[in-house]
Amino acid sequence: MFTIENLNGEYVGGVNLNSIDEKNGAFSIGVQVDRDHRGKGYGTRAINILLKYAFLELRLNKFNECTLEGNEPSAAMLRKVGCVQEGVRRKVIYTNGQYLDLLLFGLTKDEFMEKNAMK
């Protein structure tokens, strides 16, 4: 778990690598930005840093993530870092009296390298 700080050194959230599958090169990233600091790019920048670390240092190959339907800020952040929606797990999360879908996103190392003009 890594702390996300702003330029003033104030805590704004946290980020971590998880679900690392070294055999198949897959992983996910958990990110949490405090409500007062959301929408300012902290989560996007933190994910980009961990993607670079996971792909270039740990030599992993595939980033997998999901978000709850209706959570457009999270879906937009995943798209911004280069993820594409790969599928939907239908009605698998029960919350507030209803079943909701999980939107599945993914990004390969090659896609990340191309998006960030790396060789």
XYZ file of C-alpha atoms in Angstrom, residues 17-111:
95
model
C -0.957 -3.628 -6.340
C -3.035 -6.717 -5.636
C -4.158 -10.038 -7.053
C -0.700 -10.540 -8.568
C -0.532 -13.741 -10.606
C 3.172 -14.083 -11.427
C 2.712 -17.261 -13.472
C 0.329 -15.564 -15.908
C 1.587 -12.001 -15.471
C -1.764 -10.580 -14.370
C -2.533 -8.075 -11.611
C -4.976 -5.455 -10.412
C -4.659 -2.150 -8.604
C -6.697 -0.848 -5.712
C -7.041 2.903 -5.393
C -8.903 5.048 -2.892
C -8.950 8.833 -3.013
C -10.586 10.769 -0.186
C -13.897 12.319 -1.167
C -12.597 15.907 -0.855
C -9.780 15.201 -3.339
C -11.616 13.230 -6.029
C -11.721 14.496 -9.594
C -8.322 16.191 -9.366
C -6.268 13.513 -11.127
C -4.613 11.970 -8.057
C -6.002 8.482 -8.723
C -5.120 8.585 -12.412
C -1.536 9.640 -11.714
C -1.133 7.019 -8.968
C -2.435 4.245 -11.235
C -0.083 5.325 -14.031
C 2.887 5.146 -11.645
C 1.928 1.639 -10.508
C 1.238 0.498 -14.073
C 4.722 1.585 -15.089
C 6.199 -0.214 -12.074
C 4.185 -3.396 -12.674
C 4.882 -3.568 -16.407
C 8.514 -2.414 -16.484
C 9.953 -3.485 -13.134
C 7.884 -6.529 -12.170
C 7.538 -7.589 -15.828
C 3.839 -8.305 -15.522
C 1.756 -8.344 -18.690
C -1.955 -7.748 -17.999
C -3.823 -5.288 -15.777
C -7.352 -6.381 -14.899
C -9.839 -4.192 -13.067
C -13.560 -3.825 -12.588
C -15.986 -1.172 -11.446
C -19.626 -1.148 -10.489
C -22.116 -0.075 -13.138
C -23.035 3.553 -12.651
C -19.614 4.452 -11.214
C -18.729 6.602 -14.204
C -15.817 8.430 -12.506
C -14.003 5.104 -11.968
C -14.820 3.872 -15.475
C -13.586 7.182 -16.932
C -10.350 6.949 -14.927
C -9.724 3.406 -16.214
C -10.330 4.540 -19.787
C -8.015 7.524 -19.255
C -5.096 5.236 -18.327
C -5.756 3.192 -21.478
C -8.015 0.370 -20.317
C -10.711 -1.003 -22.578
C -13.951 -2.517 -21.370
C -13.666 -6.250 -21.932
C -16.966 -7.444 -20.595
C -19.721 -7.362 -18.015
C -20.463 -9.683 -15.109
C -24.200 -9.288 -14.908
C -26.055 -8.673 -11.644
C -23.301 -9.966 -9.336
C -23.233 -7.219 -6.694
C -26.170 -6.665 -4.350
C -26.318 -3.150 -2.916
C -29.059 -0.767 -1.845
C -31.759 -3.357 -2.545
C -30.731 -4.149 -6.115
C -28.330 -6.314 -8.095
C -25.805 -4.427 -10.204
C -23.339 -5.374 -12.948
C -19.561 -5.293 -12.721
C -17.854 -3.724 -15.730
C -14.603 -5.533 -16.572
C -11.638 -3.535 -17.884
C -8.177 -4.554 -19.017
C -4.871 -3.222 -20.301
C -1.897 -5.137 -21.672
C 1.734 -4.132 -21.344
C 1.954 -3.571 -25.108
C -1.085 -1.261 -25.034
